[in-house]
Coordinates of C-alpha atoms in Angstrom, one line a residue:
X18 CA -3.7 -45.1 139.3
X19 CA -1.2 -42.2 139.3
X20 CA -1.4 -40.3 136.0
X21 CA 1.5 -40.7 133.6
X22 CA 3.4 -37.5 133.3
X23 CA 5.9 -37.1 130.4
X24 CA 7.2 -34.3 128.1
X25 CA 3.7 -33.3 127.0
X26 CA 2.4 -32.8 130.5
X27 CA 5.5 -30.9 131.4
X28 CA 5.1 -28.6 128.4
X29 CA 1.3 -28.1 129.0
X30 CA 1.8 -27.3 132.7
X31 CA 4.5 -24.7 131.9
X32 CA 2.3 -23.2 129.3
X33 CA -0.7 -23.1 131.7
X34 CA 1.4 -21.8 134.5
X35 CA 0.5 -24.6 136.9
X36 CA 2.1 -27.5 138.7
X37 CA 1.9 -31.0 137.2
X38 CA -0.6 -32.1 139.8
X39 CA -3.0 -29.3 138.8
X40 CA -2.8 -30.0 135.0
X41 CA -6.0 -31.9 134.6
X42 CA -8.0 -29.2 136.4
X43 CA -6.3 -26.5 134.3
X44 CA -7.1 -28.3 131.1
X45 CA -10.7 -28.8 132.2
X46 CA -11.1 -25.1 132.9
X47 CA -9.6 -24.1 129.6
X48 CA -11.7 -26.4 127.4
X49 CA -13.8 -24.4 124.9
X50 CA -17.5 -25.1 124.7
X51 CA -18.3 -28.1 122.4
X52 CA -19.6 -26.0 119.5
X53 CA -16.3 -24.1 119.4
X54 CA -13.8 -26.8 120.6
X55 CA -12.8 -28.1 117.1
X56 CA -11.1 -25.9 114.5
X57 CA -13.5 -24.1 112.2
X58 CA -14.8 -26.1 109.3
X59 CA -16.7 -23.4 107.2
X60 CA -17.1 -25.2 103.8
X61 CA -18.6 -22.3 102.0
X62 CA -15.1 -21.2 100.9
X63 CA -13.6 -24.7 100.6
X64 CA -11.3 -25.9 97.8
X65 CA -13.4 -25.8 94.6
X66 CA -11.4 -28.5 92.9
X67 CA -12.1 -30.9 95.7
X68 CA -15.8 -30.0 96.0
X69 CA -16.2 -30.6 92.2
X70 CA -14.4 -34.0 92.4
X71 CA -16.5 -35.0 95.4
X72 CA -19.7 -33.9 93.7
X73 CA -18.9 -35.8 90.5
X74 CA -18.2 -39.0 92.4
X75 CA -21.3 -38.6 94.7
X76 CA -23.6 -38.0 91.8
X77 CA -22.4 -41.2 90.1
X78 CA -23.0 -43.1 93.3
X79 CA -26.5 -41.8 94.0
X80 CA -28.3 -44.6 92.2
X81 CA -26.1 -47.2 93.7
X82 CA -26.6 -48.9 97.1
X83 CA -24.3 -48.0 99.9
X84 CA -21.4 -50.5 100.4
X85 CA -22.3 -53.1 102.9
X86 CA -19.7 -55.0 105.0
X87 CA -21.0 -58.5 105.6
X88 CA -21.0 -60.7 108.7
X89 CA -19.5 -63.7 107.0
X90 CA -16.7 -61.6 105.7
X91 CA -16.0 -60.4 109.3
X92 CA -15.8 -64.0 110.4
X93 CA -13.4 -64.8 107.6
X94 CA -10.5 -63.4 109.6
X95 CA -10.8 -66.3 112.0
X96 CA -11.1 -68.7 109.1
X97 CA -8.9 -68.1 106.1
X98 CA -7.3 -65.0 107.6
X99 CA -8.7 -62.6 105.0
X100 CA -9.2 -59.0 106.3
X101 CA -9.8 -57.2 103.0
X102 CA -13.2 -58.7 102.2
X103 CA -14.8 -56.9 105.2
X104 CA -12.5 -53.8 105.4
X105 CA -12.9 -52.8 101.7
X106 CA -16.7 -52.1 101.8
X107 CA -16.4 -50.7 105.3
X108 CA -13.8 -48.2 104.2
X109 CA -15.8 -47.4 101.0
X110 CA -18.9 -46.7 103.1
X111 CA -17.0 -44.2 105.2
X112 CA -15.4 -42.5 102.2
X113 CA -18.9 -42.1 100.6
X114 CA -20.1 -40.5 103.8
X115 CA -17.2 -38.1 103.9
X116 CA -18.0 -37.0 100.3
X117 CA -21.7 -36.4 100.9
X118 CA -21.1 -34.8 104.3
X119 CA -18.8 -32.3 102.7
X120 CA -21.3 -31.5 100.0
X121 CA -24.1 -31.1 102.6
X122 CA -21.9 -28.7 104.5
X123 CA -20.8 -26.8 101.4
X124 CA -24.2 -26.3 99.8
X125 CA -26.9 -27.7 102.1
X126 CA -28.9 -29.3 99.3
X127 CA -31.5 -31.7 100.6
X128 CA -30.1 -34.6 98.5
X129 CA -26.8 -34.5 100.3
X130 CA -28.4 -34.1 103.7
X131 CA -30.5 -37.2 102.9
X132 CA -27.4 -39.1 101.8
X133 CA -25.5 -37.9 104.9
X134 CA -28.3 -39.2 107.2
X135 CA -28.3 -42.5 105.4
X136 CA -24.5 -42.9 106.0
X137 CA -24.7 -41.8 109.6
X138 CA -27.5 -44.2 110.5
X139 CA -25.7 -47.1 108.7
X140 CA -22.8 -46.5 111.0
X141 CA -25.0 -46.3 114.0
X142 CA -26.6 -49.6 113.1
X143 CA -23.4 -51.4 112.2
X144 CA -22.8 -54.0 114.8
X145 CA -19.3 -52.9 115.6
X146 CA -17.0 -50.1 114.6
X147 CA -14.0 -52.2 115.4
X148 CA -12.2 -53.9 112.5
X149 CA -12.7 -57.7 112.9
X150 CA -8.9 -58.3 112.8
X151 CA -8.5 -56.2 115.9
X152 CA -11.4 -57.3 118.1
X153 CA -10.6 -59.4 121.2
X154 CA -14.0 -61.0 121.2
X155 CA -12.6 -64.4 120.3
X156 CA -10.4 -64.4 123.4
X157 CA -12.9 -62.9 125.7
X158 CA -16.2 -64.5 124.5
X159 CA -15.2 -67.3 122.1
X160 CA -17.0 -65.4 119.3
X161 CA -16.0 -64.8 115.7
X162 CA -18.3 -61.8 115.4
X163 CA -18.3 -58.7 117.5
X164 CA -19.9 -58.8 121.0
X165 CA -22.1 -55.8 121.0
X166 CA -22.3 -55.6 124.8
X167 CA -18.5 -55.5 125.0
X168 CA -17.2 -53.1 122.3
X169 CA -13.5 -53.0 121.5
X170 CA -12.0 -49.6 120.9
X171 CA -9.5 -49.9 118.0
X172 CA -8.4 -47.9 115.0
X173 CA -11.7 -48.5 113.2
X174 CA -13.8 -47.5 116.2
X175 CA -11.7 -44.4 116.6
X176 CA -12.0 -43.5 113.0
X177 CA -15.8 -43.8 113.0
X178 CA -16.4 -41.8 116.2
X179 CA -14.1 -39.1 114.9
X180 CA -15.9 -39.0 111.6
X181 CA -19.2 -38.6 113.3
X182 CA -17.8 -35.9 115.6
X183 CA -16.4 -33.9 112.7
X184 CA -19.6 -34.4 110.7
X185 CA -21.6 -33.1 113.7
X186 CA -19.2 -30.1 113.8
X187 CA -19.6 -29.3 110.1
X188 CA -23.2 -30.1 109.3
X189 CA -24.8 -31.2 112.5
X190 CA -27.2 -28.3 112.9
X191 CA -28.5 -28.6 109.3
X192 CA -28.9 -32.4 109.7
X193 CA -30.8 -32.0 113.0
X194 CA -33.1 -29.3 111.5
X195 CA -34.1 -31.7 108.8
X196 CA -34.1 -34.9 110.9
X197 CA -34.7 -34.1 114.5
X198 CA -33.2 -36.7 116.9
X199 CA -30.2 -37.7 114.8
X200 CA -27.7 -35.9 117.0
X201 CA -28.9 -37.7 120.1
X202 CA -28.5 -41.0 118.3
X203 CA -24.9 -40.2 117.4
X204 CA -24.2 -39.2 121.0
X205 CA -25.7 -42.4 122.3
X206 CA -23.7 -44.6 120.0
X207 CA -20.5 -42.7 120.8
X208 CA -21.1 -43.1 124.5
X209 CA -21.9 -46.9 124.3
X210 CA -19.2 -47.8 121.8
X211 CA -16.3 -45.5 122.7
X212 CA -16.5 -43.3 125.9
X213 CA -17.9 -46.0 128.3
X214 CA -15.4 -48.7 127.3
X215 CA -12.6 -46.2 127.0
X216 CA -13.1 -45.2 130.6
X217 CA -14.0 -48.6 132.0
X218 CA -11.2 -50.7 130.5
X219 CA -7.7 -49.3 131.0
X220 CA -5.9 -52.4 129.7
X221 CA -6.0 -51.3 126.1
X222 CA -2.8 -52.7 124.6
X223 CA -2.4 -49.6 122.5
X224 CA -2.0 -47.3 125.5
X225 CA 1.5 -48.6 126.1
X226 CA 1.3 -49.5 129.8
X227 CA 3.8 -52.2 129.1
X228 CA 6.2 -49.7 127.6
X229 CA 5.5 -50.8 124.0
X230 CA 4.0 -47.8 122.3
X231 CA 3.2 -47.7 118.6
X232 CA 1.2 -45.8 116.1
X233 CA -2.2 -47.0 117.4
X234 CA -1.7 -44.8 120.4
X235 CA -1.9 -41.3 118.9
X236 CA -4.3 -42.5 116.2
X237 CA -6.9 -43.7 118.6
X238 CA -6.2 -41.1 121.4
X239 CA -6.4 -38.3 118.9
X240 CA -9.8 -39.5 117.6
X241 CA -11.2 -40.0 121.1
X242 CA -10.0 -36.5 121.9
X243 CA -11.9 -35.0 118.9
X244 CA -15.1 -37.0 119.8
X245 CA -15.0 -36.0 123.5
X246 CA -14.5 -32.3 122.7
X247 CA -17.5 -32.3 120.4
X248 CA -20.0 -34.9 121.5
X249 CA -20.1 -34.3 125.2
X250 CA -22.3 -31.2 125.0
X251 CA -24.8 -31.6 127.9
X252 CA -24.0 -29.6 131.0
X253 CA -24.1 -32.7 133.2
X254 CA -21.3 -34.2 131.1
X255 CA -18.7 -31.6 131.8
X256 CA -16.8 -33.8 134.3
X257 CA -17.0 -36.9 132.1
X258 CA -15.7 -34.8 129.1
X259 CA -12.8 -33.5 131.2
X260 CA -12.0 -37.0 132.3
X261 CA -11.9 -38.4 128.8
X262 CA -9.8 -35.5 127.5
X263 CA -7.4 -35.9 130.4
X264 CA -6.9 -39.6 129.7
X265 CA -6.5 -39.0 126.0
X266 CA -3.8 -36.4 126.7
X267 CA -2.1 -38.8 129.1
X268 CA -2.1 -41.4 126.4
X269 CA -0.6 -39.1 123.9
X270 CA 2.1 -38.3 126.4
X271 CA 3.1 -41.9 126.6
X272 CA 3.7 -42.0 122.8
X273 CA 5.5 -38.7 122.9
X274 CA 7.8 -40.0 125.7
X275 CA 8.7 -42.9 123.5
X276 CA 9.3 -40.7 120.4
X277 CA 13.1 -40.5 120.1
X278 CA 14.8 -37.1 120.1
X279 CA 15.8 -37.5 116.5
X280 CA 12.1 -37.8 115.5
X281 CA 12.6 -41.1 113.7
X282 CA 9.8 -43.7 113.2
X283 CA 11.1 -47.2 113.3
X284 CA 8.1 -48.4 111.4
X285 CA 9.3 -46.2 108.5
X286 CA 8.1 -43.2 106.5
X287 CA 4.7 -44.7 105.6
X288 CA 3.7 -45.1 109.2
X289 CA 4.7 -41.5 110.1
X290 CA 1.4 -40.4 108.7
X291 CA -0.6 -42.5 111.1
X292 CA 1.8 -42.2 114.1
X293 CA 3.7 -39.0 114.7
X294 CA 1.5 -37.0 112.3
X295 CA -1.6 -38.2 114.2
X296 CA 0.1 -36.8 117.4
X297 CA 0.8 -33.5 115.7
X298 CA -2.9 -33.2 114.6
X299 CA -4.2 -34.1 118.0
X300 CA -2.0 -31.4 119.6
X301 CA -3.3 -29.0 117.0
X302 CA -6.9 -29.7 118.0
X303 CA -5.9 -29.5 121.7
X304 CA -4.3 -26.2 121.2
X305 CA -7.4 -24.9 119.6
X306 CA -9.6 -26.2 122.4
X307 CA -7.4 -24.9 125.3
X308 CA -5.2 -22.2 123.9
X309 CA -2.1 -24.1 124.9
X310 CA 0.1 -24.6 121.9
X311 CA 3.3 -26.6 122.9
X312 CA 4.3 -28.3 119.7
X313 CA 7.3 -26.0 119.1
X314 CA 8.5 -26.5 122.7
X315 CA 9.2 -30.2 122.4
X316 CA 12.4 -31.1 120.5
X317 CA 11.3 -34.5 119.3
X318 CA 8.2 -33.0 117.7
X319 CA 10.3 -30.4 115.9
X320 CA 12.6 -33.2 114.7
X321 CA 9.8 -35.5 113.5
X322 CA 8.3 -32.8 111.3
X323 CA 11.5 -33.2 109.3
X324 CA 11.3 -37.0 109.0
X325 CA 9.3 -37.2 105.8
X326 CA 11.7 -35.0 103.8
X327 CA 14.7 -36.7 105.4
X328 CA 13.3 -40.1 104.1
X329 CA 12.7 -38.8 100.5
X330 CA 14.7 -40.4 97.7
X331 CA 13.0 -38.6 94.7
X332 CA 9.7 -38.5 92.9
X333 CA 7.3 -40.9 94.6
X334 CA 10.1 -42.9 96.3
X335 CA 11.0 -43.0 99.9
X336 CA 13.3 -44.8 102.2
X337 CA 11.3 -47.7 103.7
X338 CA 11.8 -50.0 106.6
X339 CA 9.7 -52.6 108.4
X340 CA 6.2 -52.6 107.0
X341 CA 6.7 -49.3 105.3
X342 CA 6.4 -49.0 101.5
X343 CA 8.9 -47.4 99.2
X344 CA 6.3 -45.9 97.0
X345 CA 3.2 -44.1 98.2
X346 CA 0.1 -46.2 97.8
X347 CA -2.5 -43.5 98.3
X348 CA -3.1 -39.8 99.2
X349 CA -1.4 -38.4 102.3
X350 CA -2.6 -35.4 104.2
X351 CA 0.3 -33.1 103.2
X352 CA -1.7 -30.2 104.6
X353 CA -1.2 -31.7 108.1
X354 CA 2.6 -31.7 107.6
X355 CA 2.4 -28.1 106.1
X356 CA 0.4 -26.9 109.1
X357 CA 2.7 -28.5 111.7
X358 CA 5.8 -27.2 109.9
X359 CA 4.3 -23.7 109.9
X360 CA 3.6 -23.9 113.6
X361 CA 7.2 -24.6 114.5
X362 CA 8.8 -22.5 111.8
X363 CA 10.4 -25.4 109.8
X364 CA 10.6 -23.8 106.4
X365 CA 12.2 -26.8 104.8
X366 CA 9.4 -29.2 105.9
X367 CA 6.8 -26.7 104.9
X368 CA 8.4 -26.3 101.4
X369 CA 8.5 -30.1 101.0
X370 CA 4.8 -30.4 101.9
X371 CA 4.0 -27.6 99.5
X372 CA 5.5 -29.6 96.7
X373 CA 2.4 -31.8 96.9
X374 CA 0.0 -28.9 96.5
X375 CA -1.3 -28.6 93.0
X376 CA -4.0 -25.9 92.7
X377 CA -5.5 -27.6 89.7
X378 CA -6.1 -30.8 91.6
X379 CA -8.1 -31.5 94.8
X380 CA -6.4 -30.4 98.0
X381 CA -7.6 -33.5 99.8
X382 CA -8.9 -37.0 99.2
X383 CA -11.6 -39.0 101.0
X384 CA -9.4 -41.8 102.3
X385 CA -7.7 -39.3 104.5
X386 CA -10.9 -39.3 106.7
X387 CA -13.4 -36.6 107.3
X388 CA -11.4 -34.7 109.9
X389 CA -8.4 -34.4 107.8
X390 CA -10.5 -33.6 104.7
X391 CA -12.2 -30.7 106.6
X392 CA -8.9 -29.3 107.8
X393 CA -7.3 -29.4 104.4
X394 CA -10.4 -28.1 102.5
X395 CA -10.6 -25.0 104.8
X396 CA -7.0 -24.1 105.4
X397 CA -6.4 -21.0 103.3
X398 CA -2.6 -21.1 103.7
X399 CA -2.5 -24.7 102.4
X400 CA -4.8 -23.9 99.5
X401 CA -2.5 -21.1 98.5
X402 CA 0.7 -23.1 99.1
X403 CA 3.3 -23.8 96.4
X404 CA 5.4 -24.1 94.6
X405 CA 7.5 -26.0 97.0
X406 CA 11.0 -27.3 97.1
X407 CA 12.7 -30.6 98.1
X408 CA 15.5 -30.3 100.6
X409 CA 17.1 -33.7 99.8
X410 CA 19.7 -33.3 102.5
X411 CA 23.2 -34.7 101.6
X412 CA 23.3 -36.6 104.9
X413 CA 20.8 -37.8 107.5
X414 CA 21.8 -39.7 110.6
X415 CA 19.1 -41.1 112.9
X416 CA 20.8 -42.6 115.9
X417 CA 17.6 -44.1 117.4
X418 CA 17.2 -46.4 114.4
X419 CA 20.9 -46.4 113.4
X420 CA 20.0 -45.3 109.9
X421 CA 22.3 -43.3 107.7
X422 CA 21.1 -41.8 104.4
X423 CA 23.7 -40.2 102.2
X424 CA 23.5 -38.9 98.6
X425 CA 26.0 -37.6 96.1
X426 CA 24.8 -34.0 96.2
X427 CA 22.4 -32.1 98.4
X428 CA 19.1 -30.9 96.8
X429 CA 19.1 -33.1 93.7
X430 CA 18.0 -36.8 93.4
X431 CA 20.4 -37.6 90.5
X432 CA 23.3 -39.8 91.2
X433 CA 23.6 -42.5 93.9
X434 CA 21.9 -42.5 97.3
X435 CA 22.7 -45.1 99.9
X436 CA 20.9 -46.1 103.1
X437 CA 22.4 -48.3 105.8
X438 CA 20.3 -49.5 108.7
X439 CA 21.4 -51.1 112.0
X440 CA 18.7 -51.4 114.7
X441 CA 17.3 -54.6 116.1
X442 CA 14.7 -57.3 115.3
X443 CA 12.0 -56.3 117.7
X444 CA 11.1 -53.0 116.1
X445 CA 7.5 -52.0 115.5
X446 CA 6.2 -53.9 112.4
X447 CA 9.5 -55.6 112.5
X448 CA 11.3 -57.2 109.6
X449 CA 14.5 -59.1 110.2
X450 CA 16.7 -56.5 108.5
X451 CA 19.6 -55.7 110.7
X452 CA 22.4 -54.3 108.5
X453 CA 20.3 -53.9 105.4
X454 CA 21.2 -51.6 102.6
X455 CA 19.2 -49.7 100.1
X456 CA 20.7 -48.0 97.0
X457 CA 18.9 -45.6 94.7
X458 CA 19.8 -44.4 91.3
X459 CA 18.5 -41.0 90.4
X460 CA 16.1 -41.3 93.4
X461 CA 14.7 -44.7 92.3
X462 CA 15.6 -47.7 94.5
X463 CA 17.6 -50.5 92.8
X464 CA 18.8 -52.4 95.9
X465 CA 15.6 -52.4 97.8
X466 CA 13.5 -53.3 100.9
X467 CA 10.4 -55.1 99.6
X468 CA 8.1 -53.7 102.2
X469 CA 4.9 -55.5 103.2
X470 CA 2.2 -57.6 101.5
X471 CA -1.5 -57.2 102.3
X472 CA -2.2 -57.7 105.9
X473 CA -3.9 -60.9 106.9
X474 CA -4.2 -63.1 110.0
X475 CA -0.5 -64.3 110.0
X476 CA 0.8 -60.7 109.8
X477 CA 0.5 -60.0 113.5
X478 CA 0.7 -63.5 114.9
X479 CA 3.4 -66.1 115.8
X480 CA 3.3 -67.0 112.1
X481 CA 4.5 -63.5 111.0
X482 CA 7.9 -64.7 109.8
X483 CA 6.3 -67.3 107.5
X484 CA 5.8 -64.4 105.2
X485 CA 8.8 -64.0 102.9
X486 CA 9.0 -60.1 103.0
X487 CA 9.5 -60.2 106.7
X488 CA 12.5 -62.7 106.5
X489 CA 16.1 -61.6 106.4
X490 CA 16.5 -64.1 103.5
X491 CA 14.7 -61.5 101.4
X492 CA 16.6 -58.4 102.6
X493 CA 20.0 -57.2 101.5
X494 CA 21.9 -58.8 104.4
X495 CA 24.2 -61.9 104.8
X496 CA 22.7 -65.4 104.9
X497 CA 25.2 -67.3 107.1
X498 CA 25.6 -71.1 107.1
X499 CA 22.2 -71.5 105.6
X500 CA 20.5 -69.3 108.2
X501 CA 18.9 -65.9 108.2
X502 CA 18.5 -63.6 111.2
X503 CA 16.4 -64.3 114.3
X504 CA 13.8 -62.2 116.0
X505 CA 14.2 -60.4 119.3
X506 CA 15.5 -57.2 120.9
X507 CA 18.8 -58.9 121.5
X508 CA 19.2 -59.6 117.8
X509 CA 20.7 -56.2 117.1
X510 CA 23.5 -54.5 115.4
X511 CA 26.4 -53.1 117.3
X512 CA 27.4 -49.6 116.0
X513 CA 31.0 -49.6 115.3
X514 CA 31.3 -46.2 113.6
X515 CA 29.4 -43.6 111.7
X516 CA 31.0 -41.0 109.6
X517 CA 30.1 -38.4 107.1
X518 CA 29.3 -41.0 104.4
X519 CA 30.0 -44.3 106.1
X520 CA 28.2 -46.6 108.5
X521 CA 30.1 -49.5 110.1
X522 CA 28.1 -52.2 112.0
X523 CA 28.9 -55.5 113.7
X524 CA 26.1 -57.9 112.8
X525 CA 27.0 -61.1 114.6
X526 CA 24.4 -60.7 117.3
X527 CA 21.6 -60.7 114.8
X528 CA 22.2 -64.4 113.9
X529 CA 21.8 -67.6 115.8
X530 CA 24.9 -69.2 114.2
X531 CA 27.2 -70.7 116.8
X532 CA 30.2 -70.7 114.4
X533 CA 29.9 -66.9 113.8
X534 CA 32.5 -64.9 115.6
X535 CA 32.1 -61.6 113.8
X536 CA 30.5 -60.1 110.8
X537 CA 31.4 -56.5 110.2
X538 CA 29.7 -54.6 107.4
X539 CA 30.7 -51.1 106.2
X540 CA 28.3 -49.2 103.9
X541 CA 29.8 -46.1 102.3
X542 CA 29.4 -43.6 99.6
X543 CA 32.4 -42.2 97.8
X544 CA 31.3 -38.9 96.4
X545 CA 34.5 -38.3 94.5
X546 CA 34.3 -41.6 92.7
X547 CA 30.5 -41.7 92.6
X548 CA 30.4 -45.2 93.9
X549 CA 28.8 -47.1 96.8
X550 CA 30.7 -49.8 98.5
X551 CA 29.2 -52.6 100.7
X552 CA 32.2 -54.1 102.5
X553 CA 31.8 -57.3 104.5
X554 CA 34.4 -59.0 106.5
X555 CA 33.8 -62.0 108.8
X556 CA 35.2 -64.7 111.0
X557 CA 33.5 -68.1 111.0
X558 CA 34.6 -71.3 112.7
X559 CA 34.5 -74.4 110.6
X560 CA 31.0 -75.7 109.9
X561 CA 28.4 -76.8 107.3
X562 CA 26.1 -74.7 105.2
X563 CA 26.6 -72.1 102.5
X564 CA 27.2 -68.5 103.3
X565 CA 25.9 -65.9 100.9
X566 CA 25.7 -62.1 100.6
X567 CA 22.2 -61.5 99.4
X568 CA 21.1 -58.3 97.6
X569 CA 17.4 -57.7 96.7
X570 CA 17.0 -55.8 93.4
X571 CA 14.1 -54.1 91.6
X572 CA 14.2 -53.8 87.8
X573 CA 15.8 -55.9 85.1
X574 CA 18.8 -57.8 86.4
X575 CA 21.5 -59.5 84.3
X576 CA 24.4 -61.4 85.7
X577 CA 28.0 -62.0 84.6
X578 CA 31.1 -63.3 86.4
X579 CA 31.7 -60.9 89.4
X580 CA 29.1 -58.4 88.1
X581 CA 25.4 -57.7 87.8
X582 CA 23.7 -54.9 85.9
X583 CA 20.3 -53.5 87.0
X584 CA 18.0 -51.4 84.8
X585 CA 15.9 -49.7 87.4
X586 CA 12.2 -48.8 87.3
X587 CA 10.9 -45.4 86.2
X588 CA 13.7 -44.8 83.7
X589 CA 16.5 -44.2 86.1
X590 CA 20.1 -44.8 85.0
X591 CA 21.2 -48.4 85.2
X592 CA 23.7 -49.4 87.8
X593 CA 26.5 -52.0 87.7
X594 CA 27.5 -54.1 90.7
X595 CA 30.9 -55.6 90.8
X596 CA 32.8 -58.0 93.2
X597 CA 35.6 -60.5 93.2
X598 CA 34.8 -63.1 90.5
X599 CA 36.0 -65.8 92.8
X600 CA 32.6 -65.5 94.5
X601 CA 30.0 -67.1 92.1
X602 CA 26.4 -65.7 92.1
X603 CA 23.0 -66.7 91.0
X604 CA 19.7 -64.8 90.5
X605 CA 16.5 -65.9 92.3
X606 CA 13.3 -64.4 91.1
X607 CA 10.4 -63.6 93.4
X608 CA 7.2 -63.2 91.4
X609 CA 4.8 -60.7 92.9
X610 CA 1.0 -61.0 92.9
X611 CA 0.0 -59.2 96.0
X612 CA -1.3 -55.7 95.1
X613 CA 0.5 -54.0 98.0
X614 CA 3.8 -55.2 96.4
X615 CA 2.9 -55.0 92.7
X616 CA 1.9 -51.4 93.1
X617 CA 5.4 -50.6 94.2
X618 CA 7.6 -53.0 92.3
X619 CA 5.7 -54.4 89.4
X620 CA 5.6 -58.2 88.6
X621 CA 8.8 -59.3 90.4
X622 CA 11.8 -58.7 92.5
X623 CA 15.1 -60.4 91.9
X624 CA 17.6 -61.5 94.6
X625 CA 21.3 -61.7 93.8
X626 CA 22.9 -64.4 95.9
X627 CA 26.7 -64.2 96.0
X628 CA 28.3 -67.4 97.4
X629 CA 31.1 -66.4 99.8
X630 CA 31.5 -69.7 101.5
X631 CA 35.2 -70.0 100.7
X632 CA 36.1 -66.3 101.6
X633 CA 36.5 -64.1 104.6
X634 CA 35.7 -60.8 103.0
X635 CA 34.0 -59.3 100.0
X636 CA 33.4 -55.8 98.7
X637 CA 30.4 -55.1 96.4
X638 CA 30.8 -51.8 94.5
X639 CA 27.9 -50.0 92.9
X640 CA 28.2 -47.4 90.2
X641 CA 25.9 -45.9 87.7
X642 CA 26.4 -47.3 84.2
X643 CA 27.7 -44.5 81.9
X644 CA 27.3 -41.9 84.6
X645 CA 28.5 -38.4 83.5
X646 CA 28.1 -34.9 84.7
X647 CA 25.7 -34.2 81.9
X648 CA 22.2 -33.5 83.2
X649 CA 23.2 -33.6 86.8

């Protein structure tokens, strides 16, 4: 099959001074030797706060047995759909291994080397590195447990092989000196579980051969790249090593080719870290291994480095879409963003990343994974970073996702921020949310996108839209003649106009409502009046069923004729919504019990349903209650 050649191949070939058809050979010739192919991970001068935190946790765990993912929990995915029962101990095991491997590398004490050996061997003896929810063994073999003779390379398998490669890089010599033979075992498992199936099967759905490329692509390809660079260290494996590297680079190129020029991620900010960021990290490793650093030469990469701060609302809050979450649920590798921003000279992105560096706190956290932990622990520029600053741009327009973010004043979260989204209903991790609106008060969302619940069997199946957070009925969009939006690429907004602080969309195509001739929505911020307006006008032929404008709110909501008052979370200033009192409204409470939702929103969300069945237009105005210049 002819290799795919996209913007990455073009940039690498230019940097290497070769034609495209000679790129694979040029990369092979430039590859550093395995013991020098990964960036240095000298832990003797690592972040002392992180080392102390790792040591304290590891010492508490020493008397405890290692977490053990169980077979019947793996099978549960095919029964009640639960993923967490297996994944939680599997993730905890890898986090414990990251801790003890860092301690073994930092000090070399026998206790931590012994613990590291235990963790490594447990992974080598685990039946499968693939997460049960991803394995195709049910379809291929009719089994509910992994088929060990036919391994599936997924996110989990990539994370394990990368962890073992980075571990070998940081502490492999010490481990081998104490336990001869362990490195050979790791290499055997990596070959059987990763390299052989990666080369043999080229129908992996995450490659993107069908044109659908999502965050699995750089996440897996980046991990396979790391493993190949380190674990193919026998002279007779040079050609195989070069082949795996070439295929990984080709795969990364497919993702890069699909990355829009504005750098936007349609899965939302939360998925940037395990999508575009994974690509940036893979290219960082590739640059070290080959001397070819092309990140700054590719416009979409330069733009995507700015995506996190462009999506920031204030404090822990971000613009979210699809399965993304509005509040961070765990640590992120801000050092990776800082490193990428430095590489391309994006001072604003670097300053935003530096906001998250507190020298009194650990510079990294175990859930990031061992590779990311090692990079953050040993990056002296990151360790010395800060204080940072928050750009909070006054206006962001992302044409690829038709998303407009505008705030009252650049550089400060106070006041109103409004987000309007067009797009379509076949986006990655899609929710039916064409035309949705988010409004934040002082950087805290008050009209919101709920985000996602905990993943389970229905999440990525034909039953996905049985889950209420995915339905347009629970987004801030119209509900027309008793119907919400439908799924599909054709269920899209038509961009009418975008201005400095206004987005105008035609939403009719998002609905399967025969009577609907037009639904035009304008979302605008009036900076002079400090108000947000959501202006809807529509044409509907006669028919049955109520038509409502629905707005999903977070906080305490009270309702009056033609008005609603919302007291937001986190102490932000209340907002008042007002509209024509001829349109009656009701409040519908959605209790929350799923931890992925309660972490963000607390115990409930509240939907404001405004009945517009007898009207042809409605304007909802949002203002802060008692807003003054004081404190702004």
